mmCIF file of C-alpha atoms in Angstrom:
data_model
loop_
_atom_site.group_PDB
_atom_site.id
_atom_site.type_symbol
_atom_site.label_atom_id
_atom_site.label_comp_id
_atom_site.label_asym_id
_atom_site.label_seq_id
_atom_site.Cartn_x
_atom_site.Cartn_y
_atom_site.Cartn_z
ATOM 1 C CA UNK A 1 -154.104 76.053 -37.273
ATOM 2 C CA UNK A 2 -153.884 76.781 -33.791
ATOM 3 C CA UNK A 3 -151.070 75.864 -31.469
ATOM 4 C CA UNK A 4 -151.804 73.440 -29.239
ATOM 5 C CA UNK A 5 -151.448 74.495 -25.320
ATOM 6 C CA UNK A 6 -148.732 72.617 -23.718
ATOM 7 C CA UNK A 7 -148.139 73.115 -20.107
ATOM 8 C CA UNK A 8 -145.244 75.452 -19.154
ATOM 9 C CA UNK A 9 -144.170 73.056 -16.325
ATOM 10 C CA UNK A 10 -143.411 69.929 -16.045
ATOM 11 C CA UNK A 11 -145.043 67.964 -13.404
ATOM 12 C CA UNK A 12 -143.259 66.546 -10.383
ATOM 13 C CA UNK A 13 -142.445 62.858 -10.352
ATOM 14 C CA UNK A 14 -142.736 60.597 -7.208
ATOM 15 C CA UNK A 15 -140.233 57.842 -6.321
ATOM 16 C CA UNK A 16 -141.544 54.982 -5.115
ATOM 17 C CA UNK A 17 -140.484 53.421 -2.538
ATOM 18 C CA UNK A 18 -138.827 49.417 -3.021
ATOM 19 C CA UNK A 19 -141.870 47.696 -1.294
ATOM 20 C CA UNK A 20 -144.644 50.130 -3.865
ATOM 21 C CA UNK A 21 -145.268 47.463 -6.146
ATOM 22 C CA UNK A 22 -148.567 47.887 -8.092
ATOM 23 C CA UNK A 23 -150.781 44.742 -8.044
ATOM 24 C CA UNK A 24 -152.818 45.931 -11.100
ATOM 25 C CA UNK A 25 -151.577 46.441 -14.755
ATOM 26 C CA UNK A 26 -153.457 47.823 -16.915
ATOM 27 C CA UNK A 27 -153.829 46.233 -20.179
ATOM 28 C CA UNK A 28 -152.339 46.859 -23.755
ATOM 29 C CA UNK A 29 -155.183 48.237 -25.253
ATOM 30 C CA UNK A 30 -155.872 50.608 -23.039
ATOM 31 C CA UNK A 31 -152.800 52.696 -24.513
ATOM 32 C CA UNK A 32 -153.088 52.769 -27.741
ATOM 33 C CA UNK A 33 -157.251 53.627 -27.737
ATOM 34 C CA UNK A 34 -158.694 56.939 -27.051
ATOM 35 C CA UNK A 35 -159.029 58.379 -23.599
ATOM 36 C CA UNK A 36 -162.861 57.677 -23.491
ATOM 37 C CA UNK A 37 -162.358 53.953 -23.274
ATOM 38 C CA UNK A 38 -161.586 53.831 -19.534
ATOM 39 C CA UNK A 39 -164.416 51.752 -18.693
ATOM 40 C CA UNK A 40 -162.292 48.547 -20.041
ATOM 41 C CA UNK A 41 -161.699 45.788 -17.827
ATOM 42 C CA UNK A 42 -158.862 45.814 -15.438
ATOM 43 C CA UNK A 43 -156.501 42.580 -15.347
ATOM 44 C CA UNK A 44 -155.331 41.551 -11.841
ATOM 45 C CA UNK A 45 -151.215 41.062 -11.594
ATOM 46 C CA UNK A 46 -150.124 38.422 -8.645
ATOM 47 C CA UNK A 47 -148.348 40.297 -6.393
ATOM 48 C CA UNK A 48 -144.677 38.754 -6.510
ATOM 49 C CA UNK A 49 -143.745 37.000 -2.613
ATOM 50 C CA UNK A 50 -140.412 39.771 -2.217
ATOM 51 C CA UNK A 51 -139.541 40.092 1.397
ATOM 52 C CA UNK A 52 -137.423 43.420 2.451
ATOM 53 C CA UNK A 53 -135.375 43.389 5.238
ATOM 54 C CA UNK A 54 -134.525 46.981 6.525
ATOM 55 C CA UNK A 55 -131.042 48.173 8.206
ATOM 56 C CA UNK A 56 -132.621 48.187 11.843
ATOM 57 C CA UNK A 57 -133.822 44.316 11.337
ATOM 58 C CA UNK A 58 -130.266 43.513 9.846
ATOM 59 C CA UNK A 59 -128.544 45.224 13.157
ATOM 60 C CA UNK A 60 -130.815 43.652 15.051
ATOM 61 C CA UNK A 61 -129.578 40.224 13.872
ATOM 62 C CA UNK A 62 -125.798 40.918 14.401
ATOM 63 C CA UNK A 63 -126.696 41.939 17.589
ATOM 64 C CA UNK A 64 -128.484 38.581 18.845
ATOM 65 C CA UNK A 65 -124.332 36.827 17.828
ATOM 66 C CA UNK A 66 -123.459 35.420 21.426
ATOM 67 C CA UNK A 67 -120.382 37.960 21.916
ATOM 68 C CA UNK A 68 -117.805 34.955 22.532
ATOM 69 C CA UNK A 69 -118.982 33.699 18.876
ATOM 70 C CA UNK A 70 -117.601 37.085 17.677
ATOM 71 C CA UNK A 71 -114.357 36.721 19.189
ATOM 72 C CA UNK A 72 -113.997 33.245 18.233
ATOM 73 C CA UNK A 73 -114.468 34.362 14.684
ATOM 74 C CA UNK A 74 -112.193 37.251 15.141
ATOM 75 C CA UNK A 75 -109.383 34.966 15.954
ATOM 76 C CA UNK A 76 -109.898 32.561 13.215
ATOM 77 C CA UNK A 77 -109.503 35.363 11.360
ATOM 78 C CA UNK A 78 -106.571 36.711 12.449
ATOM 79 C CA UNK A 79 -105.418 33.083 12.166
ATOM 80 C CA UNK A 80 -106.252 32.630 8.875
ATOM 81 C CA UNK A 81 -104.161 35.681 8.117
ATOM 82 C CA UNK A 82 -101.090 34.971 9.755
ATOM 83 C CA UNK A 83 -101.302 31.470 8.434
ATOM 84 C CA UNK A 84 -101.503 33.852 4.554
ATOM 85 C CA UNK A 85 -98.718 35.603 6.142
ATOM 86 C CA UNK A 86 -96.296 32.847 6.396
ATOM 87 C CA UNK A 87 -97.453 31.363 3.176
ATOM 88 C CA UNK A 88 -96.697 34.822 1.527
ATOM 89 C CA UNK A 89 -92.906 34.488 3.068
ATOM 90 C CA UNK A 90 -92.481 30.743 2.190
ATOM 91 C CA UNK A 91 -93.632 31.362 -1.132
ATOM 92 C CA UNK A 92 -90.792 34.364 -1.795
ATOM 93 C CA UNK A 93 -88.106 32.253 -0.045
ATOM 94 C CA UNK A 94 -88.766 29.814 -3.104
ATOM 95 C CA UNK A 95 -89.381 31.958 -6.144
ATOM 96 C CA UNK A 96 -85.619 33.648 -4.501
ATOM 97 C CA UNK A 97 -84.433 30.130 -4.473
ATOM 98 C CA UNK A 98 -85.971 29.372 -7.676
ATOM 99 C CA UNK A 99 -84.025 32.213 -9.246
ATOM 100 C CA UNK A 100 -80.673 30.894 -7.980
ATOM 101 C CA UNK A 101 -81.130 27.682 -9.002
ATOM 102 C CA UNK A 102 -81.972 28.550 -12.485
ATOM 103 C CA UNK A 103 -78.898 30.798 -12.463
ATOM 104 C CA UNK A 104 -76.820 27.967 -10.745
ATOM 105 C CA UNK A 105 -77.795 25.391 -13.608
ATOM 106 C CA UNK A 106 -77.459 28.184 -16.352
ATOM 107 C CA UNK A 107 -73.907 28.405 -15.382
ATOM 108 C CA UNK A 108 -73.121 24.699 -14.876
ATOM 109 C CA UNK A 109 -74.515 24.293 -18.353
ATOM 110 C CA UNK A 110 -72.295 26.824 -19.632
ATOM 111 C CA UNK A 111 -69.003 25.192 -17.639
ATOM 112 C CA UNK A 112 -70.386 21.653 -19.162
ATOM 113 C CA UNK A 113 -70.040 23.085 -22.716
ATOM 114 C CA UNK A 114 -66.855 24.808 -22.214
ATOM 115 C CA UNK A 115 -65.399 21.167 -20.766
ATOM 116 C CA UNK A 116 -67.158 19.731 -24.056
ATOM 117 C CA UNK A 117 -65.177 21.918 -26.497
ATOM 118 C CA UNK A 118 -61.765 21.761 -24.316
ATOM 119 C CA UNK A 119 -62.268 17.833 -24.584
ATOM 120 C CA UNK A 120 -62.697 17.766 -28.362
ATOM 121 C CA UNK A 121 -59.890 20.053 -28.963
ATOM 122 C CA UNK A 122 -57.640 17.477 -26.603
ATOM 123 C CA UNK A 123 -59.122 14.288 -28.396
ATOM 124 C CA UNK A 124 -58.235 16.173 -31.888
ATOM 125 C CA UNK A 125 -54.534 16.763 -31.001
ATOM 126 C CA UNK A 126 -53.913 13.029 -29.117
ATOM 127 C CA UNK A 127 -51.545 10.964 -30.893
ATOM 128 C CA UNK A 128 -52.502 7.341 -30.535
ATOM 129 C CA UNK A 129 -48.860 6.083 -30.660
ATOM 130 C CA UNK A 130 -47.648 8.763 -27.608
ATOM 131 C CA UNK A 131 -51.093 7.600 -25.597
ATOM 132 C CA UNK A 132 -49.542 3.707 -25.999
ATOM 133 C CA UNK A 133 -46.235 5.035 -25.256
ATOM 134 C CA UNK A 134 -47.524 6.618 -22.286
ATOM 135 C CA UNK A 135 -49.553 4.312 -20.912
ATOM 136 C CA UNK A 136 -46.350 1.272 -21.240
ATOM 137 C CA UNK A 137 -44.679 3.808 -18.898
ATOM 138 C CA UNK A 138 -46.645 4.464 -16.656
ATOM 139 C CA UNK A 139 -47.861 1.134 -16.090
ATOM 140 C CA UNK A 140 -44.571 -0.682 -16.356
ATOM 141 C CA UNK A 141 -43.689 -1.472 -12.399
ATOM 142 C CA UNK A 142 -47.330 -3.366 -12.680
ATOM 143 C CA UNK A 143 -47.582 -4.917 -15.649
ATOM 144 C CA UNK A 144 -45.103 -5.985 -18.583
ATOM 145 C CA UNK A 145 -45.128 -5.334 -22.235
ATOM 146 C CA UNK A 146 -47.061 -8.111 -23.476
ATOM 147 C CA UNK A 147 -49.556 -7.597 -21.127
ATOM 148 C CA UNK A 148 -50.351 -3.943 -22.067
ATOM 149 C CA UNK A 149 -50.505 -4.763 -25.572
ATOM 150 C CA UNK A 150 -52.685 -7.448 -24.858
ATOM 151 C CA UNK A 151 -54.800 -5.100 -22.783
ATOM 152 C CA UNK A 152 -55.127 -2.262 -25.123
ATOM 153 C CA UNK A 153 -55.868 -5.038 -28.018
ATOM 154 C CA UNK A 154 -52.185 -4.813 -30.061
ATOM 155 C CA UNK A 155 -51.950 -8.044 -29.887
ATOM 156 C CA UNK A 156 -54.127 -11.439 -29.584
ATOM 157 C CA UNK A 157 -50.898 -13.771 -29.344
ATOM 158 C CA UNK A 158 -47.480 -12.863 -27.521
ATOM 159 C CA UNK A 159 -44.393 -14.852 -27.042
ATOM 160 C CA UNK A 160 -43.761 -14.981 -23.463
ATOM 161 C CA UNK A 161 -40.576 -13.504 -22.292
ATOM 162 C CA UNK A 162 -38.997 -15.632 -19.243
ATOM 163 C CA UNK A 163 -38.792 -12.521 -16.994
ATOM 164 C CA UNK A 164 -42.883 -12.873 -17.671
ATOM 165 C CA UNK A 165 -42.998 -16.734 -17.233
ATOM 166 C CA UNK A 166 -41.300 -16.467 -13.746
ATOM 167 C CA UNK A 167 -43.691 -13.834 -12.630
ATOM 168 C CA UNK A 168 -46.497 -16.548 -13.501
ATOM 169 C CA UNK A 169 -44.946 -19.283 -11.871
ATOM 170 C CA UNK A 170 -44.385 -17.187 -8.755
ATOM 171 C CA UNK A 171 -47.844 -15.599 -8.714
ATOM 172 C CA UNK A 172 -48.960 -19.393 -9.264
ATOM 173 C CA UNK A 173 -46.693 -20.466 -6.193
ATOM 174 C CA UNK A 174 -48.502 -18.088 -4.126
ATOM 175 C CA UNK A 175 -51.528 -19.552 -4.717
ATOM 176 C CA UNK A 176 -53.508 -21.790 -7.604
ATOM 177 C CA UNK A 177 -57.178 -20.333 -6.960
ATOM 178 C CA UNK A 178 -55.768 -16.918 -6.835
ATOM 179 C CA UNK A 179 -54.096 -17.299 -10.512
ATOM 180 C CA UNK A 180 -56.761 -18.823 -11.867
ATOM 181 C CA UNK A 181 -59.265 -16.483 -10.555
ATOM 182 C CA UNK A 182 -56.894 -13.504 -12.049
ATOM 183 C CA UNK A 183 -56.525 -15.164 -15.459
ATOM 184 C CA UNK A 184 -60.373 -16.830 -15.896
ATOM 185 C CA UNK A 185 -62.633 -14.372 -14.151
ATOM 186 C CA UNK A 186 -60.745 -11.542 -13.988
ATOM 187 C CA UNK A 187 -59.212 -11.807 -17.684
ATOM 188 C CA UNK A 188 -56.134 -10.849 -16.140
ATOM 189 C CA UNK A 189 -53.134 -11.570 -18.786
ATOM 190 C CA UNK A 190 -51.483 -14.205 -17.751
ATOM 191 C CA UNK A 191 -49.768 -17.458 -19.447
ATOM 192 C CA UNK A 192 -52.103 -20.492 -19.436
ATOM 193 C CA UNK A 193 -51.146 -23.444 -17.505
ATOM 194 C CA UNK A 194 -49.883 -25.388 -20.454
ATOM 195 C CA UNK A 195 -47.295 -22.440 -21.310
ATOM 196 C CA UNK A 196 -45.861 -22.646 -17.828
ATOM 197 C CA UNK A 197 -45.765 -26.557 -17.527
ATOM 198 C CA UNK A 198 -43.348 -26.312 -20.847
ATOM 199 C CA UNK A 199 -41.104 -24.041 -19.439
ATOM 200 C CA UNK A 200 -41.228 -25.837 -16.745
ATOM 201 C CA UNK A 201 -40.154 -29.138 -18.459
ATOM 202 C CA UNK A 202 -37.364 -27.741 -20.780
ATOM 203 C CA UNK A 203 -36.139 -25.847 -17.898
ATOM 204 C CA UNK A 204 -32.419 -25.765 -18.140
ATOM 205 C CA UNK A 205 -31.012 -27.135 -15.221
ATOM 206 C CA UNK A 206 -27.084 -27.730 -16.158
ATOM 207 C CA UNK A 207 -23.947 -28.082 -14.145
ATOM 208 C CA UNK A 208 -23.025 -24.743 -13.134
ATOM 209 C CA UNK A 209 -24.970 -21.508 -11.643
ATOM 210 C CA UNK A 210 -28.690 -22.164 -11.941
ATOM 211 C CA UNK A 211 -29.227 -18.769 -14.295
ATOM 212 C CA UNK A 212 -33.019 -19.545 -14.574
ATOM 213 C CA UNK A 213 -33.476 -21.197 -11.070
ATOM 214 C CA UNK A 214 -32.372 -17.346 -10.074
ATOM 215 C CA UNK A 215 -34.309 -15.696 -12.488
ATOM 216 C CA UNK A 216 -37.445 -17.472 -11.024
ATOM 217 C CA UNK A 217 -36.785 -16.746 -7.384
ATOM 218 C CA UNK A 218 -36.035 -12.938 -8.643
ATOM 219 C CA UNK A 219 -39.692 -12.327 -8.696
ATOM 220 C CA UNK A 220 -40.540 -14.451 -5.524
ATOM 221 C CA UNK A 221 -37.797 -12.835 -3.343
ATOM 222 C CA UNK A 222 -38.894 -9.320 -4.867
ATOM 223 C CA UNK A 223 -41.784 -9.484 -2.788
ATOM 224 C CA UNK A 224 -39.667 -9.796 0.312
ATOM 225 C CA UNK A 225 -38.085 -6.841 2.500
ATOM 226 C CA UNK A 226 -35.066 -6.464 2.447
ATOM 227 C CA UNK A 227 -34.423 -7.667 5.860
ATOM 228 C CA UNK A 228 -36.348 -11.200 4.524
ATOM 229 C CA UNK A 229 -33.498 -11.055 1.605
ATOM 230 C CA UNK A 230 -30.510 -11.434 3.636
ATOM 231 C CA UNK A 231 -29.285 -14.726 3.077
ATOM 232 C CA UNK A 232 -25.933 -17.570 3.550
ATOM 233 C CA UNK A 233 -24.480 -19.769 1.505
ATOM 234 C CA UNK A 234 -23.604 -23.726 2.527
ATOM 235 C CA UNK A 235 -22.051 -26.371 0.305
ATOM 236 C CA UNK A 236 -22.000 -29.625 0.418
ATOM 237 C CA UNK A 237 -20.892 -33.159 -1.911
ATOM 238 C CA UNK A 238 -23.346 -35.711 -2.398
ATOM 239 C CA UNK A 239 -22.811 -39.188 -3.352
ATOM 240 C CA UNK A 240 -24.809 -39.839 -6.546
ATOM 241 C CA UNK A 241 -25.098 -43.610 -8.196
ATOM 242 C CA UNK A 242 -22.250 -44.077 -11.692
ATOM 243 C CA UNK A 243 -24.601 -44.702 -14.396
ATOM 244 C CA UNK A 244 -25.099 -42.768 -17.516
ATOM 245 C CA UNK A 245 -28.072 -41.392 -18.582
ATOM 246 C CA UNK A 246 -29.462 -39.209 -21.574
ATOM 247 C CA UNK A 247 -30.695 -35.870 -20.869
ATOM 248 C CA UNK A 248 -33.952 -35.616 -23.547
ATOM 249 C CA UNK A 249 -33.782 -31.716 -23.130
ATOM 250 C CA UNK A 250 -30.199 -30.818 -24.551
ATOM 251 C CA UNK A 251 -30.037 -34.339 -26.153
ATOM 252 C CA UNK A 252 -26.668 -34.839 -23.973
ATOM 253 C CA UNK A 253 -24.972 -38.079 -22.209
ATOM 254 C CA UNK A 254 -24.494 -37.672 -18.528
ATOM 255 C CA UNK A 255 -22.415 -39.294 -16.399
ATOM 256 C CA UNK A 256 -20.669 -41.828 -15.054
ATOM 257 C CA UNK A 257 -20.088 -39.298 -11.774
ATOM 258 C CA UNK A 258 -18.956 -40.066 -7.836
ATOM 259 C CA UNK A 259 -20.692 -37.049 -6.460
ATOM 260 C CA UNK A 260 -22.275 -34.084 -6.913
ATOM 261 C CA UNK A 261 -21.265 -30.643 -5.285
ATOM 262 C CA UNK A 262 -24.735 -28.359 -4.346
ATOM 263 C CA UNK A 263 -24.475 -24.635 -3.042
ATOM 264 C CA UNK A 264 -27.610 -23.841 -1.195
ATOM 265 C CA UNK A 265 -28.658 -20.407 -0.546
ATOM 266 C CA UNK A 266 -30.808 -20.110 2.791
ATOM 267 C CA UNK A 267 -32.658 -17.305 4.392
ATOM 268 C CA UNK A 268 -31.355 -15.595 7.451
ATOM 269 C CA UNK A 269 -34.415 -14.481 9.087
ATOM 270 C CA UNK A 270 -37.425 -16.012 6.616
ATOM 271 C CA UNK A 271 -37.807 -19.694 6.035
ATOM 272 C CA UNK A 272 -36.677 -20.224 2.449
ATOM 273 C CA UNK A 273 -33.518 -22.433 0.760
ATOM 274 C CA UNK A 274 -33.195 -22.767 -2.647
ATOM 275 C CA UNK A 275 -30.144 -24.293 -4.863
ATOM 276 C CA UNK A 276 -28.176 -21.892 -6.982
ATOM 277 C CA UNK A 277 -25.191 -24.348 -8.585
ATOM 278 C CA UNK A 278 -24.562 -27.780 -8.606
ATOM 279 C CA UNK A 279 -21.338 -29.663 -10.090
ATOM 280 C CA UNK A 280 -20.170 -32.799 -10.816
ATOM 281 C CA UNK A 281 -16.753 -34.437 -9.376
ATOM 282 C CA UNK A 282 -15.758 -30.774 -8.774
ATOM 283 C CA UNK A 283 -14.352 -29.238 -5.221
ATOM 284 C CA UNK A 284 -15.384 -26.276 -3.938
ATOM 285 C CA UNK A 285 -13.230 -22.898 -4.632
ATOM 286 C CA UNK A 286 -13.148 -19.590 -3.790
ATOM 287 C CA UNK A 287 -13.683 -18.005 -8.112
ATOM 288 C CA UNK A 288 -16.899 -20.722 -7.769
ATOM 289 C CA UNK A 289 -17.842 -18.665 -4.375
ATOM 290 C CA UNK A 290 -17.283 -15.100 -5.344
ATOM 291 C CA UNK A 291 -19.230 -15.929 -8.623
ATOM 292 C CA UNK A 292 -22.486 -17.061 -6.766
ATOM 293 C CA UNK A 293 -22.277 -14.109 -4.441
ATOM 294 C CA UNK A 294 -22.251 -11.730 -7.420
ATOM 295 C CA UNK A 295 -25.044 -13.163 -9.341
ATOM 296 C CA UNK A 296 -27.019 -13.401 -6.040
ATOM 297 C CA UNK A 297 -26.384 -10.053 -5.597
ATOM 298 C CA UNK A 298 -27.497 -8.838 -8.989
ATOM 299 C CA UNK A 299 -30.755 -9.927 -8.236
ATOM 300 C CA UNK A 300 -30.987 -8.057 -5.077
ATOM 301 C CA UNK A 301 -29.856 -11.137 -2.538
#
């Protein structure tokens, strides 16, 4: 069998150009039958509506911009990118600010546990009974022993002492609204009325140096300077009725007396008297004197 003669060159191809669009396609059959069918019908292709717009028309267009449009844009631009700028520098300000923080709050956290651990190794070694100890010390020129444990919940009932009584009644002197205002709304520890009105009542109020009369004005006069403390004594007899009566409180018979001596101690330069011994049918003397001075002077007078 013969070789068939293929041509030694290939022929040269054309490239059309964008706008060469055929508007005829031949059909399928006409491939795949023999060369001698080429008087088969040709089927017409629509022509697809493609417009092409060449570099000198698009030139032509920038060109027709009003020149002060240009410019315009050209600043908006330049606008736009120092506005981008600006955001660029904000924007690293606050991730460098960011960082901190997050260091700043990794190290408080760290300082917070530390404190955490140094607390619960201090609450592990306190011993309750030094805490009370301490705490009756240091609060001792405010309030008295009764008072703390009542506080810190030792104790729901205490015994009064009179030292704590007298406090009371001089607190209560200064003012009734301002005790019971401490003692009701504050919860302030303090002895309810009908404690102090019993005191009151068997106060012991025998011939002699009025020991509890001074232990009461102790806490009033503590309040005053010491210039307000300087005080004199007078003494006088007073006539009293002879009858005999029964004192209910130390279940004794009293009298039948003539007079009655009073020492009065009075303020120098504050307003304020208050009787520190009385006696019965009894003249003044110097032992009675010296002994008032030194028990006013125990208490600060």
């Amino acid at each position: 069998m013969a070789k068939s003669s293929l041509p030694q060159t290939l022929p040269v191809l054309k490239r059309l150009k964008p706008y060469a669009i055929p508007s005829l396609i031949q059909p399928a059959d006409f491939i795949q039958n023999e060369p001698s069918n080429m008087t088969a019908p040709l089927k017409e292709c629509n022509q697809p509506n493609v417009e092409f717009q060449t570099d000198s028309e698009y030139f032509s267009d920038v060109e027709n911009v009003p020149s002060q449009t240009i410019i315009d844009m050209k600043r908006e631009l330049d606008q736009v990118k120092e506005d981008n700028r600006k955001l660029i520098e904000v924007n690293t300000n606050l991730r460098d600010k960011l960082h901190s923080y997050f260091n700043e709050n990794k190290r408080l956290k760290a300082e917070i546990d530390n404190l955490q651990k140094h607390i619960s190794k201090k609450d592990a070694g306190i011993d309750e009974a030094a805490l009370v100890t301490a705490m009756k010390e240091r609060l001792k020129p405010t309030l008295s022993e009764n008072q703390i444990d009542i506080i810190l919940k030792k104790k729901k009932r205490v015994v009064w002492t009179k030292e704590e009584i007298g406090s009371a009644l001089t607190l209560k002197y200064f003012g009734l609204r301002c005790y019971k205002y401490l003692a009701k709304d504050r919860k302030f520890p303090l002895p309810a009325d009908a404690t102090l009105k019993r005191y009151t009542k068997n106060l012991v109020v025998k011939e002699g140096i009025l020991d509890d009369v001074l232990k009461l004005i102790s806490n009033l006069t503590s309040t005053f300077t010491e210039k307000d403390r300087l005080c004199a004594l007078s003494f006088d007899e007073m006539k009293v009725n002879r009858i005999i009566e029964l004192d209910k409180a130390s279940d004794e018979i009293i009298g039948p007396h003539n007079y009655l001596q009073v020492v009065m101690a009075r303020g120098l330069c504050n307003k304020w008297k208050q009787p520190v011994y009385i006696g019965f049918d009894k003249k003044m003397t110097k032992e009675i004197l010296l002994k008032i001075i030194e028990k006013l002077s125990e208490i600060k007078y």
